[in-house]
């Protein structure tokens, strides 16, 4: 399959050549003809699958071929969960559209920065808007934009849009776009809420589910190191130094941890920075640019801040704090091992998080050997077993050897597994 077989216009093919793409990725091969034909698309798209071009190229093709409506128009709207993803997609769209004879106006809008320049830039409207939902609604409330002529609506990373709590904003936006439109929905995972959203929004969609053949699956070596929680920063430092990791993305649970861990690493002489959602947009972009340019060796990030980052050649991802959900685990480790490169994903597991990690493994159908690093072996933790001890029948199959009495630790782990399982399904 070649790009020219997909019947994209010459200027778009020129852009593809300029980007150096030899052939369409599987998702592009399936989605582009469907989008060109005006169909709705329901795509399960993993990070790094080439999904941006899968919608941007055919939507640009259709926009360039159609007449602009009069007045303040928005013709194609892409909704994304984060500002970084918005910026990345905006850049990609501009790049793919740069050889079109009549330039298409592409705007990126997101929160956390002053709204005025965005209102000014919108002016009479735009052909393509890439937006985070909250800021888009603010602009609508300021009468800066109307969605009444949106012909194509794209929801990118729909699972994250919902996971980040944008359900209400999406409902409001859906009421403002025309009922007759083309809708494209991309998501890495399809939990029930995303399935429901897809069913509600899509009309007779073409389903694109590209299962990567084994040899094309990302080459990510997954490791789990058991360590006591208070020693994680030291272990991280030790690993960075002994392995000589050139660039590491470290995931932590909170904004506080991003700064705390970055600070400790800096004091140990490493070039480390924090990346979290409360930094100004300028600071986030600067940290990211420095990381890309290898001026920063370790980036400590929360899930929200790191979502959608496309960092070329990222050799290592570390789960300092485990992700909340099994799906987040997949998202996080997908930051490495891209474009055919080898990647390493390391998870720190303590006695407290052991059960949660088992759950992540189980849901993702993984079995990852637990390792100990010399000098960082975890100490046995005496847990308040009596308070947690579950009924034997309900005990999951983790830990415990048949015919032997279960250790306190095993019982603690089981109890944790149960409480974690309850929490995760409820959330
Ligand atoms: P995405 O999944 O859209 O974030 O794209 C992941 C990466 O793949 C980006 O760096 C794209 O520039 C790149 N890419 C997209 N399509 C192709 C293609 N057909 N061939 C090679 N690389 C591609």
Short mmCIF file of C-alpha atoms and ligand atoms in Angstrom, two decimals:
data_model
loop_
_atom_site.label_atom_id
_atom_site.label_comp_id
_atom_site.label_asym_id
_atom_site.label_seq_id
_atom_site.Cartn_x
_atom_site.Cartn_y
_atom_site.Cartn_z
CA UNK A 1 0.00 0.00 0.00
CA UNK A 2 1.26 3.48 -0.89
CA UNK A 3 0.00 6.93 0.02
CA UNK A 4 -0.85 7.68 -3.62
CA UNK A 5 -3.21 4.69 -3.67
CA UNK A 6 -5.23 6.46 -0.96
CA UNK A 7 -6.31 9.16 -3.45
CA UNK A 8 -5.14 12.10 -1.41
CA UNK A 9 -4.56 15.31 -3.33
CA UNK A 10 -1.10 16.09 -4.72
CA UNK A 11 -0.24 18.85 -2.20
CA UNK A 12 -0.98 16.46 0.68
CA UNK A 13 1.13 13.71 -0.91
CA UNK A 14 3.90 16.25 -1.23
CA UNK A 15 3.72 16.90 2.52
CA UNK A 16 3.83 13.17 3.23
CA UNK A 17 6.95 12.85 1.10
CA UNK A 18 8.47 15.81 2.87
CA UNK A 19 7.80 14.14 6.25
CA UNK A 20 9.62 11.08 4.91
CA UNK A 21 6.73 8.63 5.36
CA UNK A 22 7.36 5.68 3.05
CA UNK A 23 3.98 4.02 3.42
CA UNK A 24 0.76 4.55 5.37
CA UNK A 25 0.61 2.94 8.81
CA UNK A 26 -2.18 0.33 9.19
CA UNK A 27 -4.53 2.82 10.83
CA UNK A 28 -3.91 5.34 8.06
CA UNK A 29 -4.52 2.71 5.37
CA UNK A 30 -7.92 1.92 6.90
CA UNK A 31 -9.08 5.27 8.19
CA UNK A 32 -8.08 7.59 5.33
CA UNK A 33 -10.41 6.07 2.68
CA UNK A 34 -13.28 5.99 5.17
CA UNK A 35 -12.81 9.64 6.15
CA UNK A 36 -12.47 10.69 2.49
CA UNK A 37 -15.76 8.92 1.79
CA UNK A 38 -17.42 11.03 4.49
CA UNK A 39 -17.99 8.14 6.86
CA UNK A 40 -17.85 8.26 10.64
CA UNK A 41 -14.92 6.35 12.11
CA UNK A 42 -14.54 4.45 15.37
CA UNK A 43 -10.85 3.74 15.76
CA UNK A 44 -8.90 2.01 18.45
CA UNK A 45 -5.59 3.71 18.04
CA UNK A 46 -2.54 3.17 20.16
CA UNK A 47 -0.05 5.90 20.89
CA UNK A 48 2.42 6.20 18.05
CA UNK A 49 0.16 4.48 15.53
CA UNK A 50 0.13 7.48 13.20
CA UNK A 51 -3.43 8.41 14.14
CA UNK A 52 -2.91 12.16 13.71
CA UNK A 53 -2.20 11.82 10.00
CA UNK A 54 -4.99 9.23 9.79
CA UNK A 55 -7.53 11.98 10.39
CA UNK A 56 -5.61 15.17 9.51
CA UNK A 57 -4.76 14.22 5.92
CA UNK A 58 -8.25 13.23 4.76
CA UNK A 59 -9.94 16.06 6.67
CA UNK A 60 -7.55 18.56 5.03
CA UNK A 61 -8.34 16.96 1.68
CA UNK A 62 -12.07 17.43 2.22
CA UNK A 63 -11.74 20.97 3.56
CA UNK A 64 -9.59 22.03 0.61
CA UNK A 65 -12.11 20.57 -1.83
CA UNK A 66 -15.21 22.12 -0.24
CA UNK A 67 -16.43 25.70 -0.26
CA UNK A 68 -16.03 27.80 2.85
CA UNK A 69 -19.36 28.71 4.44
CA UNK A 70 -20.00 32.43 4.84
CA UNK A 71 -19.60 34.23 8.15
CA UNK A 72 -17.81 33.01 11.22
CA UNK A 73 -17.14 29.44 10.48
CA UNK A 74 -15.34 26.54 12.11
CA UNK A 75 -15.23 23.69 9.67
CA UNK A 76 -13.31 20.99 11.47
CA UNK A 77 -12.96 20.70 15.23
CA UNK A 78 -10.54 18.41 17.04
CA UNK A 79 -11.07 17.93 20.77
CA UNK A 80 -8.11 16.74 22.80
CA UNK A 81 -7.46 16.20 26.51
CA UNK A 82 -4.31 18.31 27.00
CA UNK A 83 -2.62 21.46 25.83
CA UNK A 84 0.53 19.64 24.76
CA UNK A 85 -1.44 17.29 22.57
CA UNK A 86 -3.34 20.26 21.13
CA UNK A 87 -0.08 21.98 20.20
CA UNK A 88 1.36 18.81 18.70
CA UNK A 89 -1.71 18.14 16.58
CA UNK A 90 -1.92 21.76 15.48
CA UNK A 91 1.68 21.62 14.31
CA UNK A 92 1.07 18.37 12.45
CA UNK A 93 -2.00 19.78 10.67
CA UNK A 94 -0.10 22.90 9.58
CA UNK A 95 2.73 20.78 8.32
CA UNK A 96 0.49 18.42 6.35
CA UNK A 97 -1.43 21.35 4.87
CA UNK A 98 1.50 23.57 3.95
CA UNK A 99 1.51 22.82 0.20
CA UNK A 100 -2.22 23.40 -0.31
CA UNK A 101 -2.69 26.14 -2.92
CA UNK A 102 -5.07 28.05 -0.66
CA UNK A 103 -3.84 27.97 2.93
CA UNK A 104 -6.26 26.66 5.53
CA UNK A 105 -6.43 28.51 8.80
CA UNK A 106 -5.57 26.22 11.70
CA UNK A 107 -5.85 27.41 15.28
CA UNK A 108 -4.95 25.78 18.55
CA UNK A 109 -6.78 26.85 21.70
CA UNK A 110 -6.20 25.65 25.25
CA UNK A 111 -6.57 26.89 28.79
CA UNK A 112 -3.97 28.09 31.26
CA UNK A 113 -3.01 31.08 29.11
CA UNK A 114 -4.72 34.41 28.47
CA UNK A 115 -7.89 34.08 26.40
CA UNK A 116 -7.56 37.43 24.59
CA UNK A 117 -4.94 36.48 21.99
CA UNK A 118 -6.99 33.40 21.18
CA UNK A 119 -10.12 35.51 20.74
CA UNK A 120 -8.22 37.88 18.46
CA UNK A 121 -6.72 35.04 16.47
CA UNK A 122 -10.12 33.47 15.94
CA UNK A 123 -11.36 36.61 14.22
CA UNK A 124 -13.72 35.46 11.54
CA UNK A 125 -13.32 31.78 12.42
CA UNK A 126 -10.99 29.02 11.32
CA UNK A 127 -10.95 26.04 9.02
CA UNK A 128 -9.45 23.74 11.63
CA UNK A 129 -9.57 24.25 15.38
CA UNK A 130 -7.74 22.01 17.80
CA UNK A 131 -9.04 22.61 21.31
CA UNK A 132 -9.19 21.44 24.86
CA UNK A 133 -12.88 21.33 25.85
CA UNK A 134 -12.85 23.84 28.72
CA UNK A 135 -11.21 26.67 26.80
CA UNK A 136 -13.37 26.05 23.75
CA UNK A 137 -16.47 26.56 25.91
CA UNK A 138 -14.98 29.73 27.39
CA UNK A 139 -14.50 31.07 23.86
CA UNK A 140 -18.05 30.14 22.98
CA UNK A 141 -19.28 31.92 26.11
CA UNK A 142 -17.37 35.01 24.97
CA UNK A 143 -19.08 34.78 21.58
CA UNK A 144 -15.67 34.40 20.00
CA UNK A 145 -16.61 31.31 18.08
CA UNK A 146 -19.65 29.39 16.90
CA UNK A 147 -19.74 25.68 16.17
CA UNK A 148 -22.84 25.80 13.98
CA UNK A 149 -20.97 25.02 10.76
CA UNK A 150 -18.68 22.26 12.01
CA UNK A 151 -18.65 19.62 9.29
CA UNK A 152 -16.16 17.25 10.90
CA UNK A 153 -15.69 16.61 14.59
CA UNK A 154 -12.72 14.62 15.84
CA UNK A 155 -12.42 13.30 19.38
CA UNK A 156 -8.83 12.34 19.95
CA UNK A 157 -7.78 10.22 22.94
CA UNK A 158 -11.44 9.92 23.92
CA UNK A 159 -10.59 7.68 26.85
CA UNK A 160 -8.41 10.38 28.35
CA UNK A 161 -10.97 13.08 27.68
CA UNK A 162 -13.38 11.13 29.86
CA UNK A 163 -10.76 10.03 32.39
CA UNK A 164 -9.79 13.66 32.92
CA UNK A 165 -13.37 14.57 33.71
CA UNK A 166 -14.40 16.31 30.49
CA UNK A 167 -17.71 14.42 30.15
CA UNK A 168 -19.85 17.47 30.99
CA UNK A 169 -17.93 19.74 28.64
CA UNK A 170 -18.31 17.19 25.86
CA UNK A 171 -22.06 17.02 26.42
CA UNK A 172 -22.29 20.80 26.11
CA UNK A 173 -20.15 20.89 22.99
CA UNK A 174 -22.18 18.11 21.33
CA UNK A 175 -25.30 20.25 21.66
CA UNK A 176 -23.58 23.06 19.76
CA UNK A 177 -22.31 21.16 16.74
CA UNK A 178 -24.71 20.33 13.89
CA UNK A 179 -26.44 16.96 14.10
CA UNK A 180 -25.47 16.34 10.47
CA UNK A 181 -21.71 16.07 10.59
CA UNK A 182 -18.89 13.62 10.26
CA UNK A 183 -17.52 12.32 13.55
CA UNK A 184 -14.23 10.52 14.08
CA UNK A 185 -13.43 9.01 17.45
CA UNK A 186 -9.98 7.80 18.38
CA UNK A 187 -9.20 6.06 21.63
CA UNK A 188 -6.44 3.80 22.92
CA UNK A 189 -8.88 1.91 25.13
CA UNK A 190 -12.63 1.38 25.13
CA UNK A 191 -13.90 1.18 28.70
CA UNK A 192 -17.73 1.22 28.97
CA UNK A 193 -17.96 5.03 29.19
CA UNK A 194 -16.03 5.46 25.93
CA UNK A 195 -18.10 2.75 24.23
CA UNK A 196 -21.25 4.57 25.30
CA UNK A 197 -19.89 7.88 24.00
CA UNK A 198 -18.93 6.27 20.68
CA UNK A 199 -22.38 4.72 20.30
CA UNK A 200 -24.05 8.03 21.05
CA UNK A 201 -21.94 10.16 18.71
CA UNK A 202 -21.15 7.96 15.73
CA UNK A 203 -23.53 7.10 12.94
CA UNK A 204 -22.92 3.81 11.19
CA UNK A 205 -19.18 4.12 11.77
CA UNK A 206 -16.42 2.28 9.99
CA UNK A 207 -14.58 0.46 12.74
CA UNK A 208 -10.84 0.55 12.53
CA UNK A 209 -9.13 -1.83 14.86
CA UNK A 210 -5.62 -2.37 13.82
CA UNK A 211 -4.00 -5.20 15.64
CA UNK A 212 -0.29 -4.75 15.14
CA UNK A 213 1.37 -7.91 13.92
CA UNK A 214 3.75 -9.38 16.50
CA UNK A 215 6.90 -8.10 14.84
CA UNK A 216 5.49 -4.58 14.69
CA UNK A 217 4.56 -4.46 18.33
CA UNK A 218 6.69 -1.98 20.22
CA UNK A 219 9.84 -3.42 21.65
CA UNK A 220 9.36 -2.48 25.30
CA UNK A 221 11.18 -4.38 27.98
CA UNK A 222 8.98 -4.27 31.07
CA UNK A 223 10.64 -4.56 34.47
CA UNK A 224 9.30 -4.50 38.02
CA UNK A 225 11.67 -3.73 40.85
CA UNK A 226 10.61 -4.34 44.42
CA UNK A 227 11.74 -1.55 46.69
CA UNK A 228 10.54 0.09 49.87
CA UNK A 229 8.71 3.31 49.05
CA UNK A 230 11.03 5.67 50.97
CA UNK A 231 14.04 4.44 49.00
CA UNK A 232 12.67 5.00 45.52
CA UNK A 233 14.45 8.27 44.80
CA UNK A 234 17.79 6.76 45.76
CA UNK A 235 17.08 3.71 43.63
CA UNK A 236 16.09 5.91 40.71
CA UNK A 237 19.35 7.80 41.00
CA UNK A 238 21.28 4.55 41.25
CA UNK A 239 19.59 3.14 38.12
CA UNK A 240 20.12 6.30 36.09
CA UNK A 241 23.78 6.33 37.00
CA UNK A 242 24.56 2.63 36.65
CA UNK A 243 22.66 2.21 33.37
CA UNK A 244 23.81 5.55 31.98
CA UNK A 245 20.23 6.37 30.89
CA UNK A 246 20.43 9.42 28.67
CA UNK A 247 16.81 10.46 28.97
CA UNK A 248 14.22 9.26 31.47
CA UNK A 249 10.56 10.09 31.87
CA UNK A 250 9.49 9.40 35.47
CA UNK A 251 5.83 9.20 36.42
CA UNK A 252 4.70 10.22 39.88
CA UNK A 253 1.24 10.55 41.36
CA UNK A 254 1.08 14.21 42.33
CA UNK A 255 2.34 17.66 41.49
CA UNK A 256 4.06 17.75 44.88
CA UNK A 257 6.01 14.59 44.04
CA UNK A 258 7.15 15.96 40.66
CA UNK A 259 8.82 18.85 42.42
CA UNK A 260 10.05 16.90 45.42
CA UNK A 261 11.71 14.16 43.36
CA UNK A 262 13.13 16.62 40.81
CA UNK A 263 14.59 18.65 43.65
CA UNK A 264 16.26 15.63 45.23
CA UNK A 265 17.74 14.51 41.93
CA UNK A 266 19.03 17.99 41.21
CA UNK A 267 20.74 18.05 44.58
CA UNK A 268 22.39 14.78 43.59
CA UNK A 269 23.78 16.52 40.52
CA UNK A 270 21.32 15.28 37.89
CA UNK A 271 19.61 17.55 35.41
CA UNK A 272 16.00 17.02 36.43
CA UNK A 273 12.81 19.04 36.00
CA UNK A 274 9.20 18.73 37.09
CA UNK A 275 6.33 18.72 34.60
CA UNK A 276 2.83 19.14 36.00
CA UNK A 277 -0.44 20.73 35.05
CA UNK A 278 -0.09 23.75 37.31
CA UNK A 279 3.06 25.07 35.70
CA UNK A 280 2.52 27.93 33.31
CA UNK A 281 2.23 26.95 29.69
CA UNK A 282 5.55 28.65 29.00
CA UNK A 283 7.32 26.68 31.71
CA UNK A 284 5.86 23.40 30.45
CA UNK A 285 6.88 24.06 26.89
CA UNK A 286 10.36 25.09 28.01
CA UNK A 287 10.82 21.94 30.12
CA UNK A 288 9.65 19.81 27.25
CA UNK A 289 11.89 21.55 24.73
CA UNK A 290 14.89 21.17 27.05
CA UNK A 291 14.10 17.49 27.52
CA UNK A 292 13.82 16.98 23.77
CA UNK A 293 17.10 18.83 23.27
CA UNK A 294 18.72 16.65 25.97
CA UNK A 295 19.40 19.65 28.21
CA UNK A 296 17.36 17.85 30.83
CA UNK A 297 18.08 14.21 31.55
CA UNK A 298 15.18 13.38 33.86
CA UNK A 299 11.64 14.69 33.50
CA UNK A 300 9.36 13.99 36.47
CA UNK A 301 5.76 14.19 35.33
CA UNK A 302 2.19 13.50 36.30
CA UNK A 303 -0.03 11.53 33.91
CA UNK A 304 -2.02 14.58 32.94
CA UNK A 305 1.04 16.65 32.07
CA UNK A 306 2.68 13.86 30.07
CA UNK A 307 -0.35 12.76 28.14
CA UNK A 308 0.11 12.87 24.37
CA UNK A 309 3.76 13.85 24.46
CA UNK A 310 5.55 12.66 21.39
CA UNK A 311 9.16 12.56 22.44
CA UNK A 312 11.24 10.98 19.78
CA UNK A 313 13.67 8.40 21.03
CA UNK A 314 12.75 8.09 24.68
CA UNK A 315 14.69 5.08 25.97
CA UNK A 316 13.29 4.77 29.50
CA UNK A 317 10.04 5.29 31.36
CA UNK A 318 9.90 4.80 35.13
CA UNK A 319 6.73 4.27 37.15
CA UNK A 320 7.96 5.78 40.42
CA UNK A 321 4.35 5.77 41.58
CA UNK A 322 2.24 3.14 39.89
CA UNK A 323 -0.50 4.40 37.56
CA UNK A 324 -4.01 4.34 38.95
CA UNK A 325 -5.49 2.18 36.24
CA UNK A 326 -4.26 -0.65 34.01
CA UNK A 327 -5.06 1.52 30.97
CA UNK A 328 -2.80 4.28 32.29
CA UNK A 329 -0.01 1.73 32.56
CA UNK A 330 -0.33 1.07 28.83
CA UNK A 331 -0.36 4.79 28.07
CA UNK A 332 2.69 5.45 30.17
CA UNK A 333 4.90 2.68 28.84
CA UNK A 334 3.82 3.57 25.29
CA UNK A 335 5.98 6.69 25.64
CA UNK A 336 9.01 4.52 25.02
CA UNK A 337 9.83 1.93 22.35
CA UNK A 338 8.39 4.09 19.60
CA UNK A 339 9.20 4.03 15.91
CA UNK A 340 10.87 0.62 16.11
CA UNK A 341 13.31 1.53 18.89
CA UNK A 342 14.01 -0.54 21.96
CA UNK A 343 12.49 0.87 25.15
CA UNK A 344 12.59 0.04 28.83
CA UNK A 345 9.69 0.54 31.26
CA UNK A 346 10.54 0.12 34.93
CA UNK A 347 7.91 -0.02 37.68
CA UNK A 348 8.75 0.40 41.34
CA UNK A 349 6.68 -1.96 43.45
CA UNK A 350 6.52 -1.83 47.23
CA UNK A 351 4.69 -4.05 49.70
CA UNK A 352 1.92 -1.44 49.75
CA UNK A 353 1.49 -1.36 45.97
CA UNK A 354 2.22 -5.01 45.22
CA UNK A 355 -1.46 -5.96 45.00
CA UNK A 356 -2.23 -3.04 42.73
CA UNK A 357 0.59 -4.02 40.42
CA UNK A 358 -0.78 -7.58 40.28
CA UNK A 359 -4.07 -6.09 39.15
CA UNK A 360 -2.35 -4.04 36.44
CA UNK A 361 -0.60 -7.18 35.23
CA UNK A 362 -3.78 -9.22 35.28
CA UNK A 363 -5.87 -6.68 33.37
CA UNK A 364 -3.11 -6.18 30.81
CA UNK A 365 -2.43 -9.93 30.57
CA UNK A 366 1.18 -9.48 31.64
CA UNK A 367 3.50 -11.43 33.87
CA UNK A 368 6.50 -9.39 34.90
CA UNK A 369 9.23 -10.94 37.01
CA UNK A 370 9.94 -9.08 40.25
CA UNK A 371 13.53 -8.03 40.61
CA UNK A 372 15.62 -6.82 43.50
CA UNK A 373 18.51 -4.44 43.07
CA UNK A 374 21.53 -5.11 45.29
CA UNK A 375 21.56 -2.63 48.14
CA UNK A 376 17.86 -1.78 47.68
CA UNK A 377 16.23 -5.05 48.69
CA UNK A 378 12.89 -4.35 50.37
CA UNK A 379 12.54 -5.09 54.04
CA UNK A 380 9.65 -7.29 55.13
CA UNK A 381 6.77 -5.10 56.14
CA UNK A 382 4.70 -6.20 59.08
CA UNK A 383 1.21 -5.17 58.12
CA UNK A 384 -1.85 -4.90 60.32
CA UNK A 385 -3.00 -8.27 59.03
CA UNK A 386 -5.77 -8.98 61.47
CA UNK A 387 -7.75 -5.93 60.44
CA UNK A 388 -7.60 -6.87 56.75
CA UNK A 389 -7.69 -10.68 56.80
CA UNK A 390 -10.19 -11.74 54.10
CA UNK A 391 -12.38 -14.82 54.14
CA UNK A 392 -10.40 -17.71 52.59
CA UNK A 393 -12.96 -18.35 49.83
CA UNK A 394 -12.63 -14.82 48.48
CA UNK A 395 -8.86 -14.85 48.38
CA UNK A 396 -7.43 -14.22 44.92
CA UNK A 397 -4.73 -16.44 43.51
CA UNK A 398 -1.81 -14.19 44.34
CA UNK A 399 0.80 -15.42 46.78
CA UNK A 400 0.48 -18.42 49.06
CA UNK A 401 1.73 -21.89 48.31
CA UNK A 402 -0.69 -24.78 48.27
CA UNK A 403 -0.56 -26.87 51.42
CA UNK A 404 1.30 -24.19 53.33
CA UNK A 405 -0.03 -21.72 55.78
CA UNK A 406 -0.12 -18.26 54.24
CA UNK A 407 2.41 -15.78 55.52
CA UNK A 408 1.29 -12.52 57.03
CA UNK A 409 2.62 -10.77 53.97
CA UNK A 410 0.59 -12.95 51.63
CA UNK A 411 -2.56 -12.25 53.55
CA UNK A 412 -1.82 -8.55 53.54
CA UNK A 413 -1.29 -8.64 49.80
CA UNK A 414 -4.57 -10.45 49.27
CA UNK A 415 -6.44 -7.96 51.38
CA UNK A 416 -4.85 -5.11 49.47
CA UNK A 417 -5.70 -6.75 46.15
CA UNK A 418 -9.33 -6.91 47.18
CA UNK A 419 -9.55 -3.36 48.37
CA UNK A 420 -7.66 -2.08 45.31
CA UNK A 421 -9.87 -4.10 42.95
CA UNK A 422 -12.94 -2.53 44.55
CA UNK A 423 -11.48 0.94 44.27
CA UNK A 424 -10.39 0.60 40.67
CA UNK A 425 -13.69 -0.76 39.40
CA UNK A 426 -15.56 1.94 41.28
CA UNK A 427 -13.36 4.71 39.85
P1 LIG B 1 0.83 9.75 16.14
O1 LIG B 1 0.35 8.36 16.50
O2 LIG B 1 -0.09 10.47 15.25
O3 LIG B 1 1.19 10.54 17.39
O4 LIG B 1 2.19 9.59 15.29
C1 LIG B 1 3.34 9.01 15.85
C2 LIG B 1 4.58 9.34 15.05
O5 LIG B 1 4.60 8.61 13.80
C3 LIG B 1 4.74 10.80 14.68
O6 LIG B 1 6.07 11.18 14.96
C4 LIG B 1 4.48 10.85 13.17
O7 LIG B 1 5.24 11.87 12.54
C5 LIG B 1 4.93 9.47 12.72
N1 LIG B 1 4.21 8.95 11.52
C6 LIG B 1 2.91 9.15 11.21
N2 LIG B 1 2.59 8.50 10.06
C7 LIG B 1 3.70 7.88 9.64
C8 LIG B 1 4.01 7.06 8.50
N3 LIG B 1 3.10 6.74 7.59
N4 LIG B 1 5.27 6.60 8.39
C9 LIG B 1 6.21 6.93 9.32
N5 LIG B 1 6.00 7.69 10.41
C10 LIG B 1 4.75 8.17 10.56
#
